[in-house]
Amino acid sequence: MAINGDGIAPTLAELVALRATAQRRKPARHGRHSITGPAASTLRGRGMEYAESREYVPGDDVRHIDWRLTARSGRTHTKLFQAERERLTLIVADTSPLLYFGTRVRFKSTQAARAGAVAAWSAIRDGDRVAALRGTAAEPPVPPASGTRGALRVLDALVRWYERPPTDDQGLAVALDHAARLLRPGSRMIVLADPHSVAAIPQSDWPRWAAHHEISVVMLFDALEASPPASALPFQTGGSRVELDLADAAQRQRWQRFFSEPMQAAVRGLPLRGVRAYALRGDAPSESWLPAGAPTPQVA
């Protein structure tokens, strides 16, 4: 593998090139929380944003009285809401050190960047605004923006985040906490993560996000993690060399418990909590996780 553009670190050029891949796929319908239409309404629902205020008329919902304007003007006013024109797609990037590893074609981190690029270009194709963030207090989120400019901002961040392990990563839980502050009802969130990072999030936490947003979790794994050879494997850790005998049944079982079980538990459990779950291997086509129909779990 070469250092640049050949699997170890993502490049902006390869992420930009994935635009054609996203455009070839059939545009996704907006989720059940996305509402479109030009008319203003006094009824506020999911995916609705404030439009203006006008004087209250009998029949208006008293819950939407604009108390500040009412106090200033001395006349009762009510707020009007309209459907959001653009849905927000938020890409949440896990930057766990476990991702910066790979044995075939590309590192898991590079595949995460590529999957995020496909998600960004797909969002732009669908008319969404796109934003991105990771688990750190040192760097603000990439702000929501639409069009090519919005996608390129996200792609530039993905290249920076996945070219090498950040020293200030605070974990997926912190990233999701930041995401909760940006998401609005009807938003879509794409989580790119190592299975161990997903396993560290209590599964009982996911339904509160899925209740108002469309959530997809894309877990990155390597071929060696999923199917190691039944032989001795040498590893260099720090200044010492460790050898694992994976021909030994007990050792192989421990390997599978560590690498396979967290991902399989998420693939089985997250859909029960309203979350789409996908497992994407490092050497698979980077767009193969995109759902083509019903939100069923899949491994790519």
mmCIF file of C-alpha atoms in Angstrom:
data_model
loop_
_atom_site.group_PDB
_atom_site.id
_atom_site.type_symbol
_atom_site.label_atom_id
_atom_site.label_comp_id
_atom_site.label_asym_id
_atom_site.label_seq_id
_atom_site.Cartn_x
_atom_site.Cartn_y
_atom_site.Cartn_z
ATOM 1 C CA MET A 1 0.000 0.000 0.000
ATOM 2 C CA ALA A 2 1.119 3.501 -0.781
ATOM 3 C CA ILE A 3 0.730 6.096 1.921
ATOM 4 C CA ASN A 4 -1.470 8.501 -0.045
ATOM 5 C CA GLY A 5 -4.573 7.567 -2.008
ATOM 6 C CA ASP A 6 -4.052 3.842 -1.742
ATOM 7 C CA GLY A 7 -5.889 2.800 1.357
ATOM 8 C CA ILE A 8 -3.960 3.986 4.410
ATOM 9 C CA ALA A 9 -5.155 7.604 4.332
ATOM 10 C CA PRO A 10 -8.114 9.019 2.381
ATOM 11 C CA THR A 11 -7.560 11.774 -0.155
ATOM 12 C CA LEU A 12 -9.898 14.572 -1.118
ATOM 13 C CA ALA A 13 -9.678 13.533 -4.776
ATOM 14 C CA GLU A 14 -11.005 10.026 -4.101
ATOM 15 C CA LEU A 15 -13.826 11.339 -1.927
ATOM 16 C CA VAL A 16 -14.848 13.864 -4.586
ATOM 17 C CA ALA A 17 -14.800 11.089 -7.200
ATOM 18 C CA LEU A 18 -17.444 9.183 -5.202
ATOM 19 C CA ARG A 19 -19.994 11.813 -6.249
ATOM 20 C CA ALA A 20 -20.624 9.884 -9.464
ATOM 21 C CA THR A 21 -21.264 6.711 -7.463
ATOM 22 C CA ALA A 22 -23.864 8.470 -5.302
ATOM 23 C CA GLN A 23 -25.567 10.056 -8.309
ATOM 24 C CA ARG A 24 -25.965 6.706 -10.042
ATOM 25 C CA ARG A 25 -28.058 5.358 -7.191
ATOM 26 C CA LYS A 26 -31.811 5.909 -7.037
ATOM 27 C CA PRO A 27 -32.626 8.969 -4.880
ATOM 28 C CA ALA A 28 -33.997 8.031 -1.470
ATOM 29 C CA ARG A 29 -37.402 9.158 -0.359
ATOM 30 C CA HIS A 30 -37.420 11.414 2.638
ATOM 31 C CA GLY A 31 -38.133 9.642 5.892
ATOM 32 C CA ARG A 32 -41.466 9.666 7.610
ATOM 33 C CA HIS A 33 -40.523 12.778 9.590
ATOM 34 C CA SER A 34 -39.675 14.914 6.547
ATOM 35 C CA ILE A 35 -42.440 17.244 5.427
ATOM 36 C CA THR A 36 -42.445 19.442 2.341
ATOM 37 C CA GLY A 37 -44.781 22.157 1.082
ATOM 38 C CA PRO A 38 -44.933 25.935 0.725
ATOM 39 C CA ALA A 39 -47.928 26.788 2.870
ATOM 40 C CA ALA A 40 -47.536 28.317 6.322
ATOM 41 C CA SER A 41 -49.594 26.719 9.068
ATOM 42 C CA THR A 42 -50.558 27.528 12.635
ATOM 43 C CA LEU A 43 -50.091 23.850 13.446
ATOM 44 C CA ARG A 44 -46.578 22.888 14.446
ATOM 45 C CA GLY A 45 -45.366 19.375 13.631
ATOM 46 C CA ARG A 46 -42.146 17.468 13.116
ATOM 47 C CA GLY A 47 -39.916 19.062 10.523
ATOM 48 C CA MET A 48 -41.599 22.479 10.940
ATOM 49 C CA GLU A 49 -39.813 25.790 11.420
ATOM 50 C CA TYR A 50 -40.938 29.270 12.520
ATOM 51 C CA ALA A 51 -42.092 31.479 9.617
ATOM 52 C CA GLU A 52 -43.690 34.635 11.049
ATOM 53 C CA SER A 53 -46.207 35.979 13.570
ATOM 54 C CA ARG A 54 -49.600 37.579 12.931
ATOM 55 C CA GLU A 55 -52.482 38.802 15.033
ATOM 56 C CA TYR A 56 -54.425 36.077 16.773
ATOM 57 C CA VAL A 57 -57.776 35.053 15.276
ATOM 58 C CA PRO A 58 -60.349 32.780 16.910
ATOM 59 C CA GLY A 59 -59.464 29.167 16.228
ATOM 60 C CA ASP A 60 -55.675 29.617 16.402
ATOM 61 C CA ASP A 61 -53.835 27.212 18.704
ATOM 62 C CA VAL A 62 -53.226 29.060 21.979
ATOM 63 C CA ARG A 63 -50.055 27.004 22.483
ATOM 64 C CA HIS A 64 -48.438 28.986 19.669
ATOM 65 C CA ILE A 65 -49.132 32.485 20.995
ATOM 66 C CA ASP A 66 -46.112 34.734 20.502
ATOM 67 C CA TRP A 67 -45.933 36.104 24.030
ATOM 68 C CA ARG A 68 -43.028 38.467 23.414
ATOM 69 C CA LEU A 69 -44.693 40.192 20.463
ATOM 70 C CA THR A 70 -47.997 40.203 22.338
ATOM 71 C CA ALA A 71 -46.375 41.986 25.275
ATOM 72 C CA ARG A 72 -44.629 44.540 23.041
ATOM 73 C CA SER A 73 -47.641 45.348 20.865
ATOM 74 C CA GLY A 74 -50.444 45.014 23.372
ATOM 75 C CA ARG A 75 -52.329 42.805 20.866
ATOM 76 C CA THR A 76 -52.370 39.003 20.875
ATOM 77 C CA HIS A 77 -50.213 37.441 18.166
ATOM 78 C CA THR A 78 -49.712 33.822 17.177
ATOM 79 C CA LYS A 79 -46.717 32.142 15.558
ATOM 80 C CA LEU A 80 -46.952 30.578 12.093
ATOM 81 C CA PHE A 81 -44.848 27.599 11.097
ATOM 82 C CA GLN A 82 -43.948 26.216 7.699
ATOM 83 C CA ALA A 83 -42.454 22.969 6.490
ATOM 84 C CA GLU A 84 -38.671 22.907 6.389
ATOM 85 C CA ARG A 85 -37.424 23.153 2.815
ATOM 86 C CA GLU A 86 -34.222 21.194 3.419
ATOM 87 C CA ARG A 87 -33.657 18.271 5.708
ATOM 88 C CA LEU A 88 -30.424 18.091 7.673
ATOM 89 C CA THR A 89 -28.150 15.094 7.158
ATOM 90 C CA LEU A 90 -25.574 14.944 9.959
ATOM 91 C CA ILE A 91 -22.533 12.685 9.594
ATOM 92 C CA VAL A 92 -21.117 11.606 12.954
ATOM 93 C CA ALA A 93 -17.539 10.347 12.634
ATOM 94 C CA ASP A 94 -16.103 8.016 15.246
ATOM 95 C CA THR A 95 -12.320 8.491 15.410
ATOM 96 C CA SER A 96 -11.469 5.581 17.701
ATOM 97 C CA PRO A 97 -7.854 4.346 17.316
ATOM 98 C CA LEU A 98 -9.297 0.918 16.461
ATOM 99 C CA LEU A 99 -10.346 2.230 13.055
ATOM 100 C CA TYR A 100 -6.827 3.019 11.845
ATOM 101 C CA PHE A 101 -6.053 -0.510 10.759
ATOM 102 C CA GLY A 102 -6.568 -2.683 7.693
ATOM 103 C CA THR A 103 -5.244 -5.740 5.880
ATOM 104 C CA ARG A 104 -7.056 -5.620 2.516
ATOM 105 C CA VAL A 105 -7.404 -2.737 0.054
ATOM 106 C CA ARG A 106 -7.798 0.015 2.665
ATOM 107 C CA PHE A 107 -7.820 0.849 6.355
ATOM 108 C CA LYS A 108 -11.156 0.882 8.166
ATOM 109 C CA SER A 109 -10.615 4.611 8.723
ATOM 110 C CA THR A 110 -10.276 5.208 4.978
ATOM 111 C CA GLN A 111 -13.417 3.191 4.353
ATOM 112 C CA ALA A 112 -15.207 5.294 6.977
ATOM 113 C CA ALA A 113 -14.192 8.470 5.118
ATOM 114 C CA ARG A 114 -15.384 6.981 1.839
ATOM 115 C CA ALA A 115 -18.708 5.855 3.321
ATOM 116 C CA GLY A 116 -19.135 9.345 4.765
ATOM 117 C CA ALA A 117 -18.424 10.875 1.352
ATOM 118 C CA VAL A 118 -21.060 8.677 -0.271
ATOM 119 C CA ALA A 119 -23.507 9.739 2.445
ATOM 120 C CA ALA A 120 -22.678 13.420 1.885
ATOM 121 C CA TRP A 121 -23.092 13.257 -1.888
ATOM 122 C CA SER A 122 -26.326 11.265 -1.497
ATOM 123 C CA ALA A 123 -27.655 13.900 0.900
ATOM 124 C CA ILE A 124 -26.847 16.703 -1.537
ATOM 125 C CA ARG A 125 -28.519 14.750 -4.343
ATOM 126 C CA ASP A 126 -31.637 14.440 -2.161
ATOM 127 C CA GLY A 127 -31.674 18.204 -1.565
ATOM 128 C CA ASP A 128 -30.493 18.045 2.064
ATOM 129 C CA ARG A 129 -28.145 20.299 3.950
ATOM 130 C CA VAL A 130 -25.155 18.325 5.210
ATOM 131 C CA ALA A 131 -23.045 18.721 8.370
ATOM 132 C CA ALA A 132 -20.461 16.629 10.218
ATOM 133 C CA LEU A 133 -18.817 16.309 13.613
ATOM 134 C CA ARG A 134 -16.662 14.016 15.740
ATOM 135 C CA GLY A 135 -16.217 13.392 19.456
ATOM 136 C CA THR A 136 -14.025 16.254 20.592
ATOM 137 C CA ALA A 137 -14.356 19.575 22.381
ATOM 138 C CA ALA A 138 -11.361 20.990 20.464
ATOM 139 C CA GLU A 139 -13.054 21.334 17.073
ATOM 140 C CA PRO A 140 -16.529 22.679 16.265
ATOM 141 C CA PRO A 141 -18.874 20.765 13.964
ATOM 142 C CA VAL A 142 -18.822 21.401 10.233
ATOM 143 C CA PRO A 143 -21.893 23.670 9.958
ATOM 144 C CA PRO A 144 -24.885 22.651 7.830
ATOM 145 C CA ALA A 145 -24.760 23.770 4.210
ATOM 146 C CA SER A 146 -26.350 22.671 0.969
ATOM 147 C CA GLY A 147 -24.978 22.043 -2.494
ATOM 148 C CA THR A 148 -21.450 21.215 -3.561
ATOM 149 C CA ARG A 149 -19.963 23.683 -1.088
ATOM 150 C CA GLY A 150 -21.634 21.854 1.809
ATOM 151 C CA ALA A 151 -20.388 18.477 0.603
ATOM 152 C CA LEU A 152 -16.812 19.686 0.085
ATOM 153 C CA ARG A 153 -16.641 21.089 3.614
ATOM 154 C CA VAL A 154 -17.628 17.694 4.985
ATOM 155 C CA LEU A 155 -15.218 15.832 2.713
ATOM 156 C CA ASP A 156 -12.332 18.064 3.767
ATOM 157 C CA ALA A 157 -13.119 17.310 7.425
ATOM 158 C CA LEU A 158 -13.310 13.553 6.772
ATOM 159 C CA VAL A 159 -9.855 13.628 5.150
ATOM 160 C CA ARG A 160 -8.391 15.452 8.156
ATOM 161 C CA TRP A 161 -10.084 13.231 10.718
ATOM 162 C CA TYR A 162 -9.191 9.933 9.081
ATOM 163 C CA GLU A 163 -5.683 10.540 7.779
ATOM 164 C CA ARG A 164 -4.244 9.654 11.213
ATOM 165 C CA PRO A 165 -5.657 8.954 14.714
ATOM 166 C CA PRO A 166 -6.536 12.292 16.372
ATOM 167 C CA THR A 167 -4.936 12.867 19.760
ATOM 168 C CA ASP A 168 -8.068 14.516 21.171
ATOM 169 C CA ASP A 169 -10.698 11.852 20.466
ATOM 170 C CA GLN A 170 -13.216 11.697 23.329
ATOM 171 C CA GLY A 171 -15.317 8.843 22.028
ATOM 172 C CA LEU A 172 -18.555 8.204 20.199
ATOM 173 C CA ALA A 173 -20.684 9.055 23.234
ATOM 174 C CA VAL A 174 -19.330 12.631 23.181
ATOM 175 C CA ALA A 175 -19.959 12.849 19.428
ATOM 176 C CA LEU A 176 -23.573 11.740 19.873
ATOM 177 C CA ASP A 177 -24.033 14.244 22.680
ATOM 178 C CA HIS A 178 -22.848 17.013 20.336
ATOM 179 C CA ALA A 179 -25.139 15.654 17.612
ATOM 180 C CA ALA A 180 -28.197 15.917 19.859
ATOM 181 C CA ARG A 181 -27.665 19.682 19.995
ATOM 182 C CA LEU A 182 -27.692 20.028 16.200
ATOM 183 C CA LEU A 183 -30.451 17.629 15.208
ATOM 184 C CA ARG A 184 -33.967 18.869 14.650
ATOM 185 C CA PRO A 185 -37.080 16.714 14.204
ATOM 186 C CA GLY A 186 -36.958 15.065 10.804
ATOM 187 C CA SER A 187 -33.163 15.120 10.507
ATOM 188 C CA ARG A 188 -31.098 12.204 9.267
ATOM 189 C CA MET A 189 -27.985 11.054 11.155
ATOM 190 C CA ILE A 190 -25.324 8.758 9.677
ATOM 191 C CA VAL A 191 -22.939 7.315 12.289
ATOM 192 C CA LEU A 192 -19.588 5.942 11.044
ATOM 193 C CA ALA A 193 -18.047 3.847 13.801
ATOM 194 C CA ASP A 194 -15.991 0.921 14.962
ATOM 195 C CA PRO A 195 -18.248 -1.833 16.388
ATOM 196 C CA HIS A 196 -16.618 -1.460 19.815
ATOM 197 C CA SER A 197 -17.574 2.207 19.905
ATOM 198 C CA VAL A 198 -21.169 1.301 19.103
ATOM 199 C CA ALA A 199 -21.146 -1.423 21.766
ATOM 200 C CA ALA A 200 -20.113 1.157 24.359
ATOM 201 C CA ILE A 201 -23.357 3.105 23.776
ATOM 202 C CA PRO A 202 -26.245 1.628 25.817
ATOM 203 C CA GLN A 203 -28.783 0.256 23.345
ATOM 204 C CA SER A 204 -31.507 1.850 25.447
ATOM 205 C CA ASP A 205 -30.159 5.271 24.362
ATOM 206 C CA TRP A 206 -30.889 4.782 20.661
ATOM 207 C CA PRO A 207 -34.718 4.949 20.725
ATOM 208 C CA ARG A 208 -34.720 8.556 21.945
ATOM 209 C CA TRP A 209 -32.829 9.576 18.797
ATOM 210 C CA ALA A 210 -34.754 7.276 16.482
ATOM 211 C CA ALA A 211 -38.106 8.614 17.732
ATOM 212 C CA HIS A 212 -37.614 11.919 15.908
ATOM 213 C CA HIS A 213 -34.793 11.280 13.423
ATOM 214 C CA GLU A 214 -33.763 8.782 10.760
ATOM 215 C CA ILE A 215 -30.655 7.069 12.157
ATOM 216 C CA SER A 216 -28.212 4.807 10.319
ATOM 217 C CA VAL A 217 -25.136 3.253 11.935
ATOM 218 C CA VAL A 218 -22.386 2.064 9.590
ATOM 219 C CA MET A 219 -19.867 -0.169 11.379
ATOM 220 C CA LEU A 220 -16.447 -0.664 9.803
ATOM 221 C CA PHE A 221 -14.621 -3.973 10.066
ATOM 222 C CA ASP A 222 -11.637 -5.700 8.470
ATOM 223 C CA ALA A 223 -11.531 -9.113 6.768
ATOM 224 C CA LEU A 224 -8.920 -10.329 9.260
ATOM 225 C CA GLU A 225 -11.180 -9.418 12.180
ATOM 226 C CA ALA A 226 -14.101 -11.334 10.691
ATOM 227 C CA SER A 227 -12.242 -14.392 9.457
ATOM 228 C CA PRO A 228 -8.699 -14.876 10.774
ATOM 229 C CA PRO A 229 -6.558 -17.770 9.510
ATOM 230 C CA ALA A 230 -6.358 -20.858 11.686
ATOM 231 C CA SER A 231 -2.650 -20.346 12.335
ATOM 232 C CA ALA A 232 -0.250 -18.400 14.495
ATOM 233 C CA LEU A 233 -0.400 -14.629 13.905
ATOM 234 C CA PRO A 234 2.471 -12.381 15.051
ATOM 235 C CA PHE A 235 1.686 -8.851 16.324
ATOM 236 C CA GLN A 236 3.973 -6.025 17.292
ATOM 237 C CA THR A 237 2.756 -4.111 20.345
ATOM 238 C CA GLY A 238 4.976 -1.343 21.631
ATOM 239 C CA GLY A 239 8.477 -2.756 21.810
ATOM 240 C CA SER A 240 7.445 -6.386 22.160
ATOM 241 C CA ARG A 241 6.220 -9.107 19.819
ATOM 242 C CA VAL A 242 3.100 -11.142 20.615
ATOM 243 C CA GLU A 243 1.984 -14.268 18.813
ATOM 244 C CA LEU A 244 -1.607 -15.539 18.865
ATOM 245 C CA ASP A 245 -2.223 -19.175 17.992
ATOM 246 C CA LEU A 246 -5.587 -19.003 16.261
ATOM 247 C CA ALA A 247 -5.457 -22.697 15.474
ATOM 248 C CA ASP A 248 -6.232 -23.159 19.167
ATOM 249 C CA ALA A 249 -10.021 -23.357 19.644
ATOM 250 C CA ALA A 250 -10.090 -21.359 22.890
ATOM 251 C CA GLN A 251 -7.888 -18.591 21.461
ATOM 252 C CA ARG A 252 -10.017 -18.420 18.327
ATOM 253 C CA GLN A 253 -13.183 -18.190 20.410
ATOM 254 C CA ARG A 254 -11.730 -15.250 22.373
ATOM 255 C CA TRP A 255 -10.869 -13.558 19.075
ATOM 256 C CA GLN A 256 -14.432 -13.954 17.822
ATOM 257 C CA ARG A 257 -15.875 -12.677 21.092
ATOM 258 C CA PHE A 258 -13.747 -9.553 20.817
ATOM 259 C CA PHE A 259 -14.158 -8.765 17.115
ATOM 260 C CA SER A 260 -17.372 -10.393 15.872
ATOM 261 C CA GLU A 261 -19.812 -10.365 18.755
ATOM 262 C CA PRO A 262 -20.054 -6.559 19.271
ATOM 263 C CA MET A 263 -20.884 -6.036 15.599
ATOM 264 C CA GLN A 264 -23.367 -8.901 15.397
ATOM 265 C CA ALA A 265 -25.111 -7.736 18.563
ATOM 266 C CA ALA A 266 -25.520 -4.254 17.043
ATOM 267 C CA VAL A 267 -26.729 -5.593 13.685
ATOM 268 C CA ARG A 268 -29.372 -7.629 15.506
ATOM 269 C CA GLY A 269 -30.296 -5.182 18.246
ATOM 270 C CA LEU A 270 -30.289 -1.705 16.714
ATOM 271 C CA PRO A 271 -33.127 -2.325 14.210
ATOM 272 C CA LEU A 272 -35.322 -3.353 17.141
ATOM 273 C CA ARG A 273 -34.773 0.177 18.463
ATOM 274 C CA GLY A 274 -35.605 1.938 15.211
ATOM 275 C CA VAL A 275 -32.017 2.303 13.966
ATOM 276 C CA ARG A 276 -30.726 1.041 10.624
ATOM 277 C CA ALA A 277 -27.540 -0.965 11.176
ATOM 278 C CA TYR A 278 -24.964 -1.859 8.525
ATOM 279 C CA ALA A 279 -21.626 -3.644 8.655
ATOM 280 C CA LEU A 280 -19.166 -2.497 5.979
ATOM 281 C CA ARG A 281 -15.943 -4.375 5.335
ATOM 282 C CA GLY A 282 -12.846 -2.393 4.466
ATOM 283 C CA ASP A 283 -12.458 -3.943 1.011
ATOM 284 C CA ALA A 284 -16.153 -3.749 0.037
ATOM 285 C CA PRO A 285 -17.550 -1.120 -2.359
ATOM 286 C CA SER A 286 -17.896 1.999 -0.232
ATOM 287 C CA GLU A 287 -21.498 2.588 -1.317
ATOM 288 C CA SER A 288 -22.682 -0.982 -0.657
ATOM 289 C CA TRP A 289 -24.156 -0.068 2.743
ATOM 290 C CA LEU A 290 -26.683 2.354 1.218
ATOM 291 C CA PRO A 291 -30.188 0.900 1.616
ATOM 292 C CA ALA A 292 -31.849 -0.010 -1.644
ATOM 293 C CA GLY A 293 -35.255 -0.631 -0.132
ATOM 294 C CA ALA A 294 -36.585 -1.533 3.262
ATOM 295 C CA PRO A 295 -34.334 -0.794 6.269
ATOM 296 C CA THR A 296 -33.075 -4.325 6.859
ATOM 297 C CA PRO A 297 -29.742 -5.148 8.509
ATOM 298 C CA GLN A 298 -27.001 -6.127 6.106
ATOM 299 C CA VAL A 299 -23.326 -6.942 5.933
ATOM 300 C CA ALA A 300 -21.260 -5.658 3.012
#
